[in-house]
mmCIF file of C-alpha atoms in Angstrom:
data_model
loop_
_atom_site.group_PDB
_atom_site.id
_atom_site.type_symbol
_atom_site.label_atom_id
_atom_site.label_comp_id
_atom_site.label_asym_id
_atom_site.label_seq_id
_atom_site.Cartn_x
_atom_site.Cartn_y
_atom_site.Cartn_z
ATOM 1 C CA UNK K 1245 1.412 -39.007 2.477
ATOM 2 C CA UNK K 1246 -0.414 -35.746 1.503
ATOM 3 C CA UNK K 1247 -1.373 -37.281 -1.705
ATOM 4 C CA UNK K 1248 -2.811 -40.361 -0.010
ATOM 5 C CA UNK K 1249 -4.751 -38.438 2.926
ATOM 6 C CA UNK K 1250 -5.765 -36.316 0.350
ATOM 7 C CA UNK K 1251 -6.966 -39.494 -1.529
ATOM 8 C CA UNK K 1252 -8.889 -40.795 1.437
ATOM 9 C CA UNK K 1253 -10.896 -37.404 1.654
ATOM 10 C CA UNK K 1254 -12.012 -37.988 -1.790
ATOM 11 C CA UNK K 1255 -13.009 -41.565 -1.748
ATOM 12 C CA UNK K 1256 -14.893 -40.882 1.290
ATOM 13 C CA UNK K 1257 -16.716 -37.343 -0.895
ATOM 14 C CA UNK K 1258 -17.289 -40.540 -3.483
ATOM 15 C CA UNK K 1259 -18.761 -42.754 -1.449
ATOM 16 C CA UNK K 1260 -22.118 -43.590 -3.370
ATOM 17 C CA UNK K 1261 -20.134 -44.440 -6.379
ATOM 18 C CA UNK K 1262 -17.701 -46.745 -4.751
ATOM 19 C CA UNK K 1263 -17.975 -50.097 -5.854
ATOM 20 C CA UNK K 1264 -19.345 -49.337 -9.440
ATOM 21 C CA UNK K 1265 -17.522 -45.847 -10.839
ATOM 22 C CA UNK K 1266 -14.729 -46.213 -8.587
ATOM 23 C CA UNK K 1267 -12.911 -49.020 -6.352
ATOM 24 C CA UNK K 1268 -14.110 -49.368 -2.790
ATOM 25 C CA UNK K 1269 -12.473 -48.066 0.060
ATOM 26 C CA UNK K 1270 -12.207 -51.094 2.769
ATOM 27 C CA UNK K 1271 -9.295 -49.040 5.063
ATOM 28 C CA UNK K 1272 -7.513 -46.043 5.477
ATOM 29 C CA UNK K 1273 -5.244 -45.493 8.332
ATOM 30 C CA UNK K 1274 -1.944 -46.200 9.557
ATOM 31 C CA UNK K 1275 -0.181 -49.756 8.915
ATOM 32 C CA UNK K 1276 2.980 -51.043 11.011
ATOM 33 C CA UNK K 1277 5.795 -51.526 8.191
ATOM 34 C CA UNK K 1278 8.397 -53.122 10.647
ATOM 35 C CA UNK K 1279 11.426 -51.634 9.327
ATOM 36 C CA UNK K 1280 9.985 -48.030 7.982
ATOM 37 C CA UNK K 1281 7.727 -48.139 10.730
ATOM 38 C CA UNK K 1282 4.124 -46.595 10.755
ATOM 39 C CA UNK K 1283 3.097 -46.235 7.408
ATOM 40 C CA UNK K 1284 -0.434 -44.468 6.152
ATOM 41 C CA UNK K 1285 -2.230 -46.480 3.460
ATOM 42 C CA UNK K 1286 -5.409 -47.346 2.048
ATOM 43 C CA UNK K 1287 -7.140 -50.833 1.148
ATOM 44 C CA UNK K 1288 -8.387 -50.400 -2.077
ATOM 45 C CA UNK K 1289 -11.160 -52.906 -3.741
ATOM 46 C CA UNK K 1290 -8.990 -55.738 -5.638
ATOM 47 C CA UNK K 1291 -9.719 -54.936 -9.757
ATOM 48 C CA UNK K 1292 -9.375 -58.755 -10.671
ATOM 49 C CA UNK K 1293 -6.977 -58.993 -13.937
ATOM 50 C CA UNK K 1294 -7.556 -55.155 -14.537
ATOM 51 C CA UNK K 1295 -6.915 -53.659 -17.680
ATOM 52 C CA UNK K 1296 -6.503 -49.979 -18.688
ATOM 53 C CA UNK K 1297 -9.151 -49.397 -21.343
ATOM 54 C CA UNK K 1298 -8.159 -49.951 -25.002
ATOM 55 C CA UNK K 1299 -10.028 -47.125 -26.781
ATOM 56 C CA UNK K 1300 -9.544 -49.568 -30.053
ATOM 57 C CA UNK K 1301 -12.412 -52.047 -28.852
ATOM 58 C CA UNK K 1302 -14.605 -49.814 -26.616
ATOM 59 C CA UNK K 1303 -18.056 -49.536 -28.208
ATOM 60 C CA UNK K 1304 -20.073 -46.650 -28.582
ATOM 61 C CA UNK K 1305 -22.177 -47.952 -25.316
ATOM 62 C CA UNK K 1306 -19.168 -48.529 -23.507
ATOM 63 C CA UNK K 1307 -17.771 -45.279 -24.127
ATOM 64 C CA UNK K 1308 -21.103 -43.459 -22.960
ATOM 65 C CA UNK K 1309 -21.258 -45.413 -19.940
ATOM 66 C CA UNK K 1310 -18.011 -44.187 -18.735
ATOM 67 C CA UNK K 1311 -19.010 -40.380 -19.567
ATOM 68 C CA UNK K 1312 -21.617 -40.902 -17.023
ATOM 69 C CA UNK K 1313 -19.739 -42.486 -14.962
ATOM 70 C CA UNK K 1314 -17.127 -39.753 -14.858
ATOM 71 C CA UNK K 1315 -20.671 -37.282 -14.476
ATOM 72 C CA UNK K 1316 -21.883 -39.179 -11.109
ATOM 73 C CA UNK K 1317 -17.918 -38.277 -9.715
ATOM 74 C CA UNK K 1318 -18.267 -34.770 -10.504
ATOM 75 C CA UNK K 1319 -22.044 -34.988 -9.048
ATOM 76 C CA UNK K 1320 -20.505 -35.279 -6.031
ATOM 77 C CA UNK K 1321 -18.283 -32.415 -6.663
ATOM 78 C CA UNK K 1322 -15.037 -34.192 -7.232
ATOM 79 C CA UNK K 1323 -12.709 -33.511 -9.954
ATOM 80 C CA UNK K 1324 -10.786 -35.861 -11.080
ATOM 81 C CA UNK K 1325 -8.211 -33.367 -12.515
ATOM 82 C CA UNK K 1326 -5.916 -36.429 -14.562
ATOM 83 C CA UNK K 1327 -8.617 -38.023 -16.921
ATOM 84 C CA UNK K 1328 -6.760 -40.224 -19.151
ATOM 85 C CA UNK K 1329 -6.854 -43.671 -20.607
ATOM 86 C CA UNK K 1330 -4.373 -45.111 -17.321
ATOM 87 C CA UNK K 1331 -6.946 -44.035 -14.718
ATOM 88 C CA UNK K 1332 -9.557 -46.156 -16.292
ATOM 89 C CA UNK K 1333 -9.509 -49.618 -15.179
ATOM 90 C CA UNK K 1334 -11.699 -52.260 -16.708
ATOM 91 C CA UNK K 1335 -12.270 -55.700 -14.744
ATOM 92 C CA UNK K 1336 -13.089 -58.412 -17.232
ATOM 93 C CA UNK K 1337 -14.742 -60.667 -14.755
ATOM 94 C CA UNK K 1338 -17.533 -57.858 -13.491
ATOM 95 C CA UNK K 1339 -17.623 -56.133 -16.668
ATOM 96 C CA UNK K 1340 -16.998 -53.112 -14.963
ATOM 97 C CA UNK K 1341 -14.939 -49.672 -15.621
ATOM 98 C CA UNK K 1342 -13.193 -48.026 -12.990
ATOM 99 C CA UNK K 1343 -11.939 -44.615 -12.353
ATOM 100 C CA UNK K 1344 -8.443 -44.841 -10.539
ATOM 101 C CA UNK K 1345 -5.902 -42.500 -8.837
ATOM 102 C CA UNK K 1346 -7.449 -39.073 -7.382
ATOM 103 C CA UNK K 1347 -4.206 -37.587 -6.253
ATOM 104 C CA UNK K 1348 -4.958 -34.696 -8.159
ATOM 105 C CA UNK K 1349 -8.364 -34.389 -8.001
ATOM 106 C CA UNK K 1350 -9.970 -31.517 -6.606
ATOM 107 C CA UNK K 1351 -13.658 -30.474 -3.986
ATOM 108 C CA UNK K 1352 -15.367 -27.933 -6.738
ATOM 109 C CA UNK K 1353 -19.039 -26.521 -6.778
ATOM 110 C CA UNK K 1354 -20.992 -29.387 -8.641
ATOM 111 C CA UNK K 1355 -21.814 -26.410 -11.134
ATOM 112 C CA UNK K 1356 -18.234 -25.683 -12.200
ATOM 113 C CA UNK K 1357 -17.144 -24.765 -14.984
ATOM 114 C CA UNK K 1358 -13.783 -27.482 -14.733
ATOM 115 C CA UNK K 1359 -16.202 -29.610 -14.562
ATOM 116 C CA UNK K 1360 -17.607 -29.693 -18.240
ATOM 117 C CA UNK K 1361 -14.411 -28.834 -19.528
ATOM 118 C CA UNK K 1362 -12.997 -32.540 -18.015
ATOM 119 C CA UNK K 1363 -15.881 -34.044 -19.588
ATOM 120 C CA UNK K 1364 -15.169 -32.713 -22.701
ATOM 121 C CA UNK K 1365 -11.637 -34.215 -22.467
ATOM 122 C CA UNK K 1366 -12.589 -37.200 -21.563
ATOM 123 C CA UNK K 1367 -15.244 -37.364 -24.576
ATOM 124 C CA UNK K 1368 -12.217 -36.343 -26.992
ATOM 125 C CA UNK K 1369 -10.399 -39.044 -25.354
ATOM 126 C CA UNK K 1370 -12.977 -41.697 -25.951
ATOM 127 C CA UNK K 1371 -14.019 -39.811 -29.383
ATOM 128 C CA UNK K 1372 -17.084 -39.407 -28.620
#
């Protein structure tokens, strides 16, 4: 539950990019489970047919579109803290890329220094 409070924080920090660099957050709060009883949870935006991306048939475009992406989260001063190709979602339908699962992330100064160095993963990632 920690992880998914913690979760809820952060999409709300995110809250400009939901919807285009990351899913939308419809509800967080407690749901009645009927035999585990009161259960917290959040309603994520459904990723129709998602698909982690295949850094085979991303073009160069593609690639530099989720960089930026990835630099409008940390505008906001979120680390993601667990780049990697499984946190990416792609949606065929909207043509859109996704960043996914902020468990880990971290609230840094917009300056920081773990910022540049997670871009610099992620660019190594997507060989850029």
């Amino acid at each position: 539950m920690k992880t998914l409070n913690h979760e809820a924080c952060i999409y709300s920090i995110l809250k400009e990019c939901q919807g285009h660099d990351v899913p939308r957050l419809f509800y967080k709060g407690y749901i009645y489970d009927g035999y585990l009883g009161y259960l917290f949870a959040l309603a994520l935006q459904l990723i129709e047919a998602p698909r982690h991306i295949d850094l085979t048939r991303l073009t160069k475009k593609e690639k530099e579109l989720i960089v930026n992406q990835l630099r409008s989260i940390h505008n906001l001063g979120v680390l993601h803290n667990d780049i990697s190709p499984r946190n990416i979602l792609y949606e065929p339908k909207s043509c859109h890329y996704f960043f996914i699962d902020f468990g880990l992330s971290e609230i840094v100064d917009n300056k920081s220094s773990k910022l540049h160095k997670e871009e610099a993963r992620l660019k190594k990632i997507l060989q850029l």
